């Protein structure tokens, strides 16, 4: 990994850790719409959340659990985006579209 990429990764992780600590705990977006419609509590998830309510299970309800959830979410998103990019560039290199 070259130096600029490493620096951007460090910045992304630091921002994720910092901003997750000041994020609002109020429901937002789709979650708010579900609560307002009265189906929020009855909604069934297809898969269990690895970090329910943006907290890492087993670490308690503190700042560390929240910051770690932000960092892990950022890294997971980065890995998925990298994997999709890698898949697309491999196909293009092989002449597929």
PDB file as gemmi writes it, atoms N, CA and C in Angstrom:
CRYST1    1.000    1.000    1.000  90.00  90.00  90.00 P 1                      
ATOM      1  N   UNK A   1       0.869  -1.178   0.000  1.00  0.00           N  
ATOM      2  CA  UNK A   1       0.000   0.000   0.000  1.00  0.00           C  
ATOM      3  C   UNK A   1       0.910   1.233   0.000  1.00  0.00           C  
ATOM      4  N   UNK A   2       0.643   2.139  -0.950  1.00  0.00           N  
ATOM      5  CA  UNK A   2       1.513   3.310  -1.031  1.00  0.00           C  
ATOM      6  C   UNK A   2       1.145   4.352   0.031  1.00  0.00           C  
ATOM      7  N   UNK A   3       2.012   5.319   0.194  1.00  0.00           N  
ATOM      8  CA  UNK A   3       1.898   6.288   1.289  1.00  0.00           C  
ATOM      9  C   UNK A   3       0.604   7.121   1.246  1.00  0.00           C  
ATOM     10  N   UNK A   4       0.180   7.666   0.093  1.00  0.00           N  
ATOM     11  CA  UNK A   4      -1.067   8.449   0.074  1.00  0.00           C  
ATOM     12  C   UNK A   4      -2.302   7.618   0.443  1.00  0.00           C  
ATOM     13  N   UNK A   5      -2.345   6.368  -0.009  1.00  0.00           N  
ATOM     14  CA  UNK A   5      -3.478   5.496   0.321  1.00  0.00           C  
ATOM     15  C   UNK A   5      -3.496   5.206   1.816  1.00  0.00           C  
ATOM     16  N   UNK A   6      -2.337   4.947   2.381  1.00  0.00           N  
ATOM     17  CA  UNK A   6      -2.226   4.693   3.818  1.00  0.00           C  
ATOM     18  C   UNK A   6      -2.687   5.915   4.619  1.00  0.00           C  
ATOM     19  N   UNK A   7      -2.293   7.096   4.180  1.00  0.00           N  
ATOM     20  CA  UNK A   7      -2.687   8.332   4.850  1.00  0.00           C  
ATOM     21  C   UNK A   7      -4.202   8.529   4.775  1.00  0.00           C  
ATOM     22  N   UNK A   8      -4.792   8.300   3.613  1.00  0.00           N  
ATOM     23  CA  UNK A   8      -6.252   8.424   3.468  1.00  0.00           C  
ATOM     24  C   UNK A   8      -6.991   7.411   4.342  1.00  0.00           C  
ATOM     25  N   UNK A   9      -6.466   6.210   4.450  1.00  0.00           N  
ATOM     26  CA  UNK A   9      -7.070   5.191   5.305  1.00  0.00           C  
ATOM     27  C   UNK A   9      -7.029   5.620   6.772  1.00  0.00           C  
ATOM     28  N   UNK A  10      -5.916   6.158   7.211  1.00  0.00           N  
ATOM     29  CA  UNK A  10      -5.789   6.639   8.589  1.00  0.00           C  
ATOM     30  C   UNK A  10      -6.758   7.783   8.850  1.00  0.00           C  
ATOM     31  N   UNK A  11      -6.873   8.698   7.894  1.00  0.00           N  
ATOM     32  CA  UNK A  11      -7.813   9.814   8.041  1.00  0.00           C  
ATOM     33  C   UNK A  11      -9.243   9.310   8.109  1.00  0.00           C  
ATOM     34  N   UNK A  12      -9.607   8.364   7.236  1.00  0.00           N  
ATOM     35  CA  UNK A  12     -10.969   7.819   7.222  1.00  0.00           C  
ATOM     36  C   UNK A  12     -11.307   7.147   8.552  1.00  0.00           C  
ATOM     37  N   UNK A  13     -10.380   6.383   9.093  1.00  0.00           N  
ATOM     38  CA  UNK A  13     -10.615   5.696  10.372  1.00  0.00           C  
ATOM     39  C   UNK A  13     -10.732   6.710  11.508  1.00  0.00           C  
ATOM     40  N   UNK A  14      -9.897   7.732  11.501  1.00  0.00           N  
ATOM     41  CA  UNK A  14      -9.962   8.756  12.552  1.00  0.00           C  
ATOM     42  C   UNK A  14     -11.273   9.532  12.479  1.00  0.00           C  
ATOM     43  N   UNK A  15     -11.705   9.882  11.280  1.00  0.00           N  
ATOM     44  CA  UNK A  15     -12.976  10.597  11.124  1.00  0.00           C  
ATOM     45  C   UNK A  15     -14.141   9.715  11.572  1.00  0.00           C  
ATOM     46  N   UNK A  16     -14.120   8.443  11.199  1.00  0.00           N  
ATOM     47  CA  UNK A  16     -15.192   7.523  11.596  1.00  0.00           C  
ATOM     48  C   UNK A  16     -15.268   7.393  13.111  1.00  0.00           C  
ATOM     49  N   UNK A  17     -14.118   7.261  13.750  1.00  0.00           N  
ATOM     50  CA  UNK A  17     -14.099   7.130  15.205  1.00  0.00           C  
ATOM     51  C   UNK A  17     -14.595   8.408  15.875  1.00  0.00           C  
ATOM     52  N   UNK A  18     -14.172   9.556  15.368  1.00  0.00           N  
ATOM     53  CA  UNK A  18     -14.562  10.834  15.975  1.00  0.00           C  
ATOM     54  C   UNK A  18     -16.014  11.192  15.738  1.00  0.00           C  
ATOM     55  N   UNK A  19     -16.467  11.060  14.492  1.00  0.00           N  
ATOM     56  CA  UNK A  19     -17.845  11.442  14.187  1.00  0.00           C  
ATOM     57  C   UNK A  19     -18.872  10.498  14.791  1.00  0.00           C  
ATOM     58  N   UNK A  20     -18.512   9.238  14.988  1.00  0.00           N  
ATOM     59  CA  UNK A  20     -19.470   8.308  15.583  1.00  0.00           C  
ATOM     60  C   UNK A  20     -19.781   8.700  17.029  1.00  0.00           C  
ATOM     61  N   UNK A  21     -18.849   9.389  17.676  1.00  0.00           N  
ATOM     62  CA  UNK A  21     -19.066   9.797  19.066  1.00  0.00           C  
ATOM     63  C   UNK A  21     -20.040  10.973  19.188  1.00  0.00           C  
ATOM     64  N   UNK A  22     -20.179  11.764  18.116  1.00  0.00           N  
ATOM     65  CA  UNK A  22     -21.078  12.919  18.204  1.00  0.00           C  
ATOM     66  C   UNK A  22     -22.353  12.726  17.391  1.00  0.00           C  
ATOM     67  N   UNK A  23     -22.555  11.533  16.839  1.00  0.00           N  
ATOM     68  CA  UNK A  23     -23.761  11.256  16.058  1.00  0.00           C  
ATOM     69  C   UNK A  23     -24.991  11.261  16.972  1.00  0.00           C  
ATOM     70  N   UNK A  24     -26.109  11.650  16.422  1.00  0.00           N  
ATOM     71  CA  UNK A  24     -27.359  11.708  17.176  1.00  0.00           C  
ATOM     72  C   UNK A  24     -27.874  10.307  17.470  1.00  0.00           C  
ATOM     73  N   UNK A  25     -28.446  10.121  18.635  1.00  0.00           N  
ATOM     74  CA  UNK A  25     -29.035   8.830  18.981  1.00  0.00           C  
ATOM     75  C   UNK A  25     -30.506   8.765  18.584  1.00  0.00           C  
ATOM     76  N   UNK A  26     -31.053   9.876  18.072  1.00  0.00           N  
ATOM     77  CA  UNK A  26     -32.450   9.903  17.629  1.00  0.00           C  
ATOM     78  C   UNK A  26     -32.596   9.115  16.329  1.00  0.00           C  
ATOM     79  N   UNK A  27     -33.743   8.435  16.146  1.00  0.00           N  
ATOM     80  CA  UNK A  27     -33.948   7.696  14.903  1.00  0.00           C  
ATOM     81  C   UNK A  27     -33.910   8.641  13.700  1.00  0.00           C  
ATOM     82  N   UNK A  28     -33.341   8.178  12.606  1.00  0.00           N  
ATOM     83  CA  UNK A  28     -33.262   9.016  11.423  1.00  0.00           C  
ATOM     84  C   UNK A  28     -33.672   8.232  10.182  1.00  0.00           C  
ATOM     85  N   UNK A  29     -33.984   8.943   9.121  1.00  0.00           N  
ATOM     86  CA  UNK A  29     -34.267   8.320   7.832  1.00  0.00           C  
ATOM     87  C   UNK A  29     -35.376   7.299   7.893  1.00  0.00           C  
ATOM     88  N   UNK A  30     -35.092   6.135   7.330  1.00  0.00           N  
ATOM     89  CA  UNK A  30     -36.081   5.071   7.238  1.00  0.00           C  
ATOM     90  C   UNK A  30     -36.534   4.605   8.619  1.00  0.00           C  
ATOM     91  N   UNK A  31     -35.624   4.575   9.567  1.00  0.00           N  
ATOM     92  CA  UNK A  31     -35.991   4.159  10.925  1.00  0.00           C  
ATOM     93  C   UNK A  31     -37.059   5.099  11.500  1.00  0.00           C  
ATOM     94  N   UNK A  32     -36.903   6.385  11.269  1.00  0.00           N  
ATOM     95  CA  UNK A  32     -37.881   7.366  11.758  1.00  0.00           C  
ATOM     96  C   UNK A  32     -39.243   7.180  11.082  1.00  0.00           C  
ATOM     97  N   UNK A  33     -39.239   6.915   9.779  1.00  0.00           N  
ATOM     98  CA  UNK A  33     -40.485   6.690   9.045  1.00  0.00           C  
ATOM     99  C   UNK A  33     -41.189   5.452   9.600  1.00  0.00           C  
ATOM    100  N   UNK A  34     -40.450   4.394   9.870  1.00  0.00           N  
ATOM    101  CA  UNK A  34     -41.050   3.175  10.428  1.00  0.00           C  
ATOM    102  C   UNK A  34     -41.644   3.426  11.812  1.00  0.00           C  
ATOM    103  N   UNK A  35     -40.942   4.194  12.635  1.00  0.00           N  
ATOM    104  CA  UNK A  35     -41.444   4.518  13.971  1.00  0.00           C  
ATOM    105  C   UNK A  35     -42.715   5.358  13.861  1.00  0.00           C  
ATOM    106  N   UNK A  36     -42.708   6.378  12.979  1.00  0.00           N  
ATOM    107  CA  UNK A  36     -43.886   7.228  12.798  1.00  0.00           C  
ATOM    108  C   UNK A  36     -45.083   6.445  12.268  1.00  0.00           C  
ATOM    109  N   UNK A  37     -44.826   5.430  11.432  1.00  0.00           N  
ATOM    110  CA  UNK A  37     -45.910   4.622  10.868  1.00  0.00           C  
ATOM    111  C   UNK A  37     -46.382   3.545  11.841  1.00  0.00           C  
ATOM    112  N   UNK A  38     -45.668   3.388  12.936  1.00  0.00           N  
ATOM    113  CA  UNK A  38     -46.070   2.411  13.951  1.00  0.00           C  
ATOM    114  C   UNK A  38     -45.621   0.998  13.665  1.00  0.00           C  
ATOM    115  N   UNK A  39     -44.716   0.810  12.723  1.00  0.00           N  
ATOM    116  CA  UNK A  39     -44.246  -0.540  12.420  1.00  0.00           C  
ATOM    117  C   UNK A  39     -42.788  -0.749  12.833  1.00  0.00           C  
ATOM    118  N   UNK A  40     -42.190   0.254  13.422  1.00  0.00           N  
ATOM    119  CA  UNK A  40     -40.781   0.169  13.802  1.00  0.00           C  
ATOM    120  C   UNK A  40     -40.477  -0.976  14.736  1.00  0.00           C  
ATOM    121  N   UNK A  41     -41.336  -1.216  15.683  1.00  0.00           N  
ATOM    122  CA  UNK A  41     -41.101  -2.292  16.647  1.00  0.00           C  
ATOM    123  C   UNK A  41     -41.434  -3.660  16.066  1.00  0.00           C  
ATOM    124  N   UNK A  42     -42.310  -3.687  15.066  1.00  0.00           N  
ATOM    125  CA  UNK A  42     -42.723  -4.967  14.489  1.00  0.00           C  
ATOM    126  C   UNK A  42     -41.856  -5.377  13.309  1.00  0.00           C  
ATOM    127  N   UNK A  43     -41.020  -4.481  12.827  1.00  0.00           N  
ATOM    128  CA  UNK A  43     -40.191  -4.782  11.654  1.00  0.00           C  
ATOM    129  C   UNK A  43     -39.268  -5.958  11.971  1.00  0.00           C  
ATOM    130  N   UNK A  44     -39.120  -6.841  11.018  1.00  0.00           N  
ATOM    131  CA  UNK A  44     -38.289  -8.023  11.188  1.00  0.00           C  
ATOM    132  C   UNK A  44     -37.055  -7.882  10.306  1.00  0.00           C  
ATOM    133  N   UNK A  45     -35.905  -8.028  10.904  1.00  0.00           N  
ATOM    134  CA  UNK A  45     -34.659  -7.931  10.152  1.00  0.00           C  
ATOM    135  C   UNK A  45     -34.378  -9.256   9.454  1.00  0.00           C  
ATOM    136  N   UNK A  46     -33.818  -9.172   8.258  1.00  0.00           N  
ATOM    137  CA  UNK A  46     -33.444 -10.390   7.544  1.00  0.00           C  
ATOM    138  C   UNK A  46     -32.243 -11.064   8.190  1.00  0.00           C  
ATOM    139  N   UNK A  47     -31.315 -10.253   8.675  1.00  0.00           N  
ATOM    140  CA  UNK A  47     -30.119 -10.752   9.347  1.00  0.00           C  
ATOM    141  C   UNK A  47     -29.921  -9.970  10.640  1.00  0.00           C  
ATOM    142  N   UNK A  48     -29.383 -10.599  11.657  1.00  0.00           N  
ATOM    143  CA  UNK A  48     -29.114  -9.842  12.892  1.00  0.00           C  
ATOM    144  C   UNK A  48     -27.995  -8.835  12.651  1.00  0.00           C  
ATOM    145  N   UNK A  49     -28.085  -7.711  13.301  1.00  0.00           N  
ATOM    146  CA  UNK A  49     -27.083  -6.668  13.144  1.00  0.00           C  
ATOM    147  C   UNK A  49     -25.808  -7.036  13.898  1.00  0.00           C  
ATOM    148  N   UNK A  50     -24.646  -6.867  13.273  1.00  0.00           N  
ATOM    149  CA  UNK A  50     -23.400  -7.137  13.989  1.00  0.00           C  
ATOM    150  C   UNK A  50     -23.090  -6.050  15.026  1.00  0.00           C  
ATOM    151  N   UNK A  51     -23.691  -4.865  14.857  1.00  0.00           N  
ATOM    152  CA  UNK A  51     -23.481  -3.758  15.793  1.00  0.00           C  
ATOM    153  C   UNK A  51     -24.816  -3.057  16.032  1.00  0.00           C  
ATOM    154  N   UNK A  52     -25.706  -3.686  16.817  1.00  0.00           N  
ATOM    155  CA  UNK A  52     -27.014  -3.067  17.049  1.00  0.00           C  
ATOM    156  C   UNK A  52     -26.883  -1.713  17.748  1.00  0.00           C  
ATOM    157  N   UNK A  53     -27.647  -0.736  17.255  1.00  0.00           N  
ATOM    158  CA  UNK A  53     -27.625   0.629  17.798  1.00  0.00           C  
ATOM    159  C   UNK A  53     -26.228   1.222  17.811  1.00  0.00           C  
ATOM    160  N   UNK A  54     -25.426   0.831  16.816  1.00  0.00           N  
ATOM    161  CA  UNK A  54     -24.066   1.361  16.653  1.00  0.00           C  
ATOM    162  C   UNK A  54     -23.198   1.135  17.893  1.00  0.00           C  
ATOM    163  N   UNK A  55     -23.361  -0.022  18.491  1.00  0.00           N  
ATOM    164  CA  UNK A  55     -22.552  -0.424  19.642  1.00  0.00           C  
ATOM    165  C   UNK A  55     -22.002  -1.818  19.358  1.00  0.00           C  
ATOM    166  N   UNK A  56     -20.757  -2.056  19.687  1.00  0.00           N  
ATOM    167  CA  UNK A  56     -20.175  -3.388  19.540  1.00  0.00           C  
ATOM    168  C   UNK A  56     -20.567  -4.193  20.777  1.00  0.00           C  
ATOM    169  N   UNK A  57     -21.288  -5.319  20.581  1.00  0.00           N  
ATOM    170  CA  UNK A  57     -21.707  -6.127  21.732  1.00  0.00           C  
ATOM    171  C   UNK A  57     -20.510  -6.595  22.558  1.00  0.00           C  
ATOM    172  N   UNK A  58     -20.683  -6.602  23.845  1.00  0.00           N  
ATOM    173  CA  UNK A  58     -19.649  -7.072  24.753  1.00  0.00           C  
ATOM    174  C   UNK A  58     -18.720  -5.982  25.261  1.00  0.00           C  
ATOM    175  N   UNK A  59     -18.820  -4.783  24.690  1.00  0.00           N  
ATOM    176  CA  UNK A  59     -17.957  -3.694  25.140  1.00  0.00           C  
ATOM    177  C   UNK A  59     -18.702  -2.694  26.012  1.00  0.00           C  
ATOM    178  N   UNK A  60     -19.935  -2.986  26.312  1.00  0.00           N  
ATOM    179  CA  UNK A  60     -20.718  -2.063  27.126  1.00  0.00           C  
ATOM    180  C   UNK A  60     -21.368  -0.993  26.273  1.00  0.00           C  
ATOM    181  N   UNK A  61     -21.781   0.078  26.920  1.00  0.00           N  
ATOM    182  CA  UNK A  61     -22.524   1.141  26.241  1.00  0.00           C  
ATOM    183  C   UNK A  61     -21.717   2.437  26.242  1.00  0.00           C  
ATOM    184  N   UNK A  62     -20.431   2.328  26.027  1.00  0.00           N  
ATOM    185  CA  UNK A  62     -19.576   3.507  26.148  1.00  0.00           C  
ATOM    186  C   UNK A  62     -19.051   4.026  24.829  1.00  0.00           C  
ATOM    187  N   UNK A  63     -18.181   4.997  24.932  1.00  0.00           N  
ATOM    188  CA  UNK A  63     -17.613   5.657  23.764  1.00  0.00           C  
ATOM    189  C   UNK A  63     -16.759   4.689  22.937  1.00  0.00           C  
ATOM    190  N   UNK A  64     -16.057   3.770  23.598  1.00  0.00           N  
ATOM    191  CA  UNK A  64     -15.217   2.816  22.868  1.00  0.00           C  
ATOM    192  C   UNK A  64     -16.056   1.934  21.953  1.00  0.00           C  
ATOM    193  N   UNK A  65     -17.186   1.446  22.449  1.00  0.00           N  
ATOM    194  CA  UNK A  65     -18.064   0.590  21.644  1.00  0.00           C  
ATOM    195  C   UNK A  65     -18.614   1.346  20.446  1.00  0.00           C  
ATOM    196  N   UNK A  66     -18.955   2.611  20.623  1.00  0.00           N  
ATOM    197  CA  UNK A  66     -19.486   3.428  19.533  1.00  0.00           C  
ATOM    198  C   UNK A  66     -18.409   3.753  18.510  1.00  0.00           C  
ATOM    199  N   UNK A  67     -17.235   4.165  18.971  1.00  0.00           N  
ATOM    200  CA  UNK A  67     -16.137   4.492  18.059  1.00  0.00           C  
ATOM    201  C   UNK A  67     -15.696   3.265  17.271  1.00  0.00           C  
ATOM    202  N   UNK A  68     -15.639   2.123  17.940  1.00  0.00           N  
ATOM    203  CA  UNK A  68     -15.240   0.893  17.263  1.00  0.00           C  
ATOM    204  C   UNK A  68     -16.269   0.496  16.210  1.00  0.00           C  
ATOM    205  N   UNK A  69     -17.543   0.694  16.487  1.00  0.00           N  
ATOM    206  CA  UNK A  69     -18.587   0.408  15.493  1.00  0.00           C  
ATOM    207  C   UNK A  69     -18.414   1.298  14.265  1.00  0.00           C  
ATOM    208  N   UNK A  70     -18.091   2.567  14.468  1.00  0.00           N  
ATOM    209  CA  UNK A  70     -17.849   3.478  13.352  1.00  0.00           C  
ATOM    210  C   UNK A  70     -16.641   3.072  12.530  1.00  0.00           C  
ATOM    211  N   UNK A  71     -15.581   2.691  13.202  1.00  0.00           N  
ATOM    212  CA  UNK A  71     -14.361   2.267  12.511  1.00  0.00           C  
ATOM    213  C   UNK A  71     -14.606   0.974  11.731  1.00  0.00           C  
ATOM    214  N   UNK A  72     -15.250   0.000  12.357  1.00  0.00           N  
ATOM    215  CA  UNK A  72     -15.514  -1.268  11.668  1.00  0.00           C  
ATOM    216  C   UNK A  72     -16.455  -1.074  10.487  1.00  0.00           C  
ATOM    217  N   UNK A  73     -17.458  -0.215  10.631  1.00  0.00           N  
ATOM    218  CA  UNK A  73     -18.355   0.074   9.516  1.00  0.00           C  
ATOM    219  C   UNK A  73     -17.624   0.721   8.355  1.00  0.00           C  
ATOM    220  N   UNK A  74     -16.722   1.631   8.659  1.00  0.00           N  
ATOM    221  CA  UNK A  74     -15.927   2.281   7.616  1.00  0.00           C  
ATOM    222  C   UNK A  74     -15.026   1.279   6.910  1.00  0.00           C  
ATOM    223  N   UNK A  75     -14.360   0.431   7.670  1.00  0.00           N  
ATOM    224  CA  UNK A  75     -13.476  -0.568   7.070  1.00  0.00           C  
ATOM    225  C   UNK A  75     -14.250  -1.592   6.250  1.00  0.00           C  
ATOM    226  N   UNK A  76     -15.428  -1.998   6.721  1.00  0.00           N  
ATOM    227  CA  UNK A  76     -16.255  -2.939   5.972  1.00  0.00           C  
ATOM    228  C   UNK A  76     -16.706  -2.319   4.649  1.00  0.00           C  
ATOM    229  N   UNK A  77     -17.131  -1.052   4.687  1.00  0.00           N  
ATOM    230  CA  UNK A  77     -17.541  -0.352   3.471  1.00  0.00           C  
ATOM    231  C   UNK A  77     -16.368  -0.239   2.501  1.00  0.00           C  
ATOM    232  N   UNK A  78     -15.196   0.077   3.006  1.00  0.00           N  
ATOM    233  CA  UNK A  78     -14.002   0.166   2.179  1.00  0.00           C  
ATOM    234  C   UNK A  78     -13.696  -1.177   1.514  1.00  0.00           C  
ATOM    235  N   UNK A  79     -13.796  -2.261   2.266  1.00  0.00           N  
ATOM    236  CA  UNK A  79     -13.517  -3.593   1.713  1.00  0.00           C  
ATOM    237  C   UNK A  79     -14.511  -3.972   0.627  1.00  0.00           C  
ATOM    238  N   UNK A  80     -15.784  -3.682   0.839  1.00  0.00           N  
ATOM    239  CA  UNK A  80     -16.801  -3.987  -0.165  1.00  0.00           C  
ATOM    240  C   UNK A  80     -16.555  -3.165  -1.432  1.00  0.00           C  
ATOM    241  N   UNK A  81     -16.288  -1.876  -1.274  1.00  0.00           N  
ATOM    242  CA  UNK A  81     -16.022  -1.014  -2.436  1.00  0.00           C  
ATOM    243  C   UNK A  81     -14.760  -1.470  -3.166  1.00  0.00           C  
ATOM    244  N   UNK A  82     -13.726  -1.831  -2.443  1.00  0.00           N  
ATOM    245  CA  UNK A  82     -12.490  -2.318  -3.055  1.00  0.00           C  
ATOM    246  C   UNK A  82     -12.755  -3.615  -3.815  1.00  0.00           C  
ATOM    247  N   UNK A  83     -13.525  -4.510  -3.209  1.00  0.00           N  
ATOM    248  CA  UNK A  83     -13.839  -5.785  -3.867  1.00  0.00           C  
ATOM    249  C   UNK A  83     -14.628  -5.592  -5.150  1.00  0.00           C  
ATOM    250  N   UNK A  84     -15.609  -4.707  -5.131  1.00  0.00           N  
ATOM    251  CA  UNK A  84     -16.394  -4.429  -6.342  1.00  0.00           C  
ATOM    252  C   UNK A  84     -15.498  -3.802  -7.404  1.00  0.00           C  
ATOM    253  N   UNK A  85     -14.666  -2.854  -6.998  1.00  0.00           N  
ATOM    254  CA  UNK A  85     -13.735  -2.235  -7.946  1.00  0.00           C  
ATOM    255  C   UNK A  85     -12.781  -3.254  -8.540  1.00  0.00           C  
ATOM    256  N   UNK A  86     -12.288  -4.125  -7.721  1.00  0.00           N  
ATOM    257  CA  UNK A  86     -11.363  -5.169  -8.191  1.00  0.00           C  
ATOM    258  C   UNK A  86     -12.057  -6.100  -9.179  1.00  0.00           C  
ATOM    259  N   UNK A  87     -13.292  -6.478  -8.870  1.00  0.00           N  
ATOM    260  CA  UNK A  87     -14.066  -7.346  -9.757  1.00  0.00           C  
ATOM    261  C   UNK A  87     -14.301  -6.668 -11.106  1.00  0.00           C  
ATOM    262  N   UNK A  88     -14.676  -5.390 -11.082  1.00  0.00           N  
ATOM    263  CA  UNK A  88     -14.942  -4.665 -12.317  1.00  0.00           C  
ATOM    264  C   UNK A  88     -13.682  -4.462 -13.152  1.00  0.00           C  
ATOM    265  N   UNK A  89     -12.560  -4.153 -12.509  1.00  0.00           N  
ATOM    266  CA  UNK A  89     -11.330  -3.943 -13.281  1.00  0.00           C  
ATOM    267  C   UNK A  89     -10.779  -5.256 -13.817  1.00  0.00           C  
ATOM    268  N   UNK A  90     -10.991  -6.353 -13.117  1.00  0.00           N  
ATOM    269  CA  UNK A  90     -10.563  -7.670 -13.611  1.00  0.00           C  
ATOM    270  C   UNK A  90     -11.366  -8.045 -14.843  1.00  0.00           C  
ATOM    271  N   UNK A  91     -12.679  -7.814 -14.805  1.00  0.00           N  
ATOM    272  CA  UNK A  91     -13.522  -8.114 -15.963  1.00  0.00           C  
ATOM    273  C   UNK A  91     -13.121  -7.273 -17.155  1.00  0.00           C  
ATOM    274  N   UNK A  92     -12.867  -5.992 -16.922  1.00  0.00           N  
ATOM    275  CA  UNK A  92     -12.491  -5.081 -18.026  1.00  0.00           C  
ATOM    276  C   UNK A  92     -11.150  -5.513 -18.617  1.00  0.00           C  
ATOM    277  N   UNK A  93     -10.213  -5.926 -17.772  1.00  0.00           N  
ATOM    278  CA  UNK A  93      -8.897  -6.345 -18.248  1.00  0.00           C  
ATOM    279  C   UNK A  93      -8.991  -7.624 -19.091  1.00  0.00           C  
ATOM    280  N   UNK A  94      -9.977  -8.454 -18.787  1.00  0.00           N  
ATOM    281  CA  UNK A  94     -10.168  -9.698 -19.531  1.00  0.00           C  
ATOM    282  C   UNK A  94     -11.028  -9.503 -20.776  1.00  0.00           C  
ATOM    283  N   UNK A  95     -11.452  -8.279 -21.041  1.00  0.00           N  
ATOM    284  CA  UNK A  95     -12.255  -7.981 -22.224  1.00  0.00           C  
ATOM    285  C   UNK A  95     -13.744  -8.197 -22.052  1.00  0.00           C  
ATOM    286  N   UNK A  96     -14.200  -8.455 -20.830  1.00  0.00           N  
ATOM    287  CA  UNK A  96     -15.630  -8.621 -20.560  1.00  0.00           C  
ATOM    288  C   UNK A  96     -16.210  -7.268 -20.221  1.00  0.00           C  
ATOM    289  N   UNK A  97     -17.533  -7.119 -20.445  1.00  0.00           N  
ATOM    290  CA  UNK A  97     -18.166  -5.851 -20.052  1.00  0.00           C  
ATOM    291  C   UNK A  97     -19.339  -6.060 -19.154  1.00  0.00           C  
TER     292      UNK A  97                                                      
END                                                                             
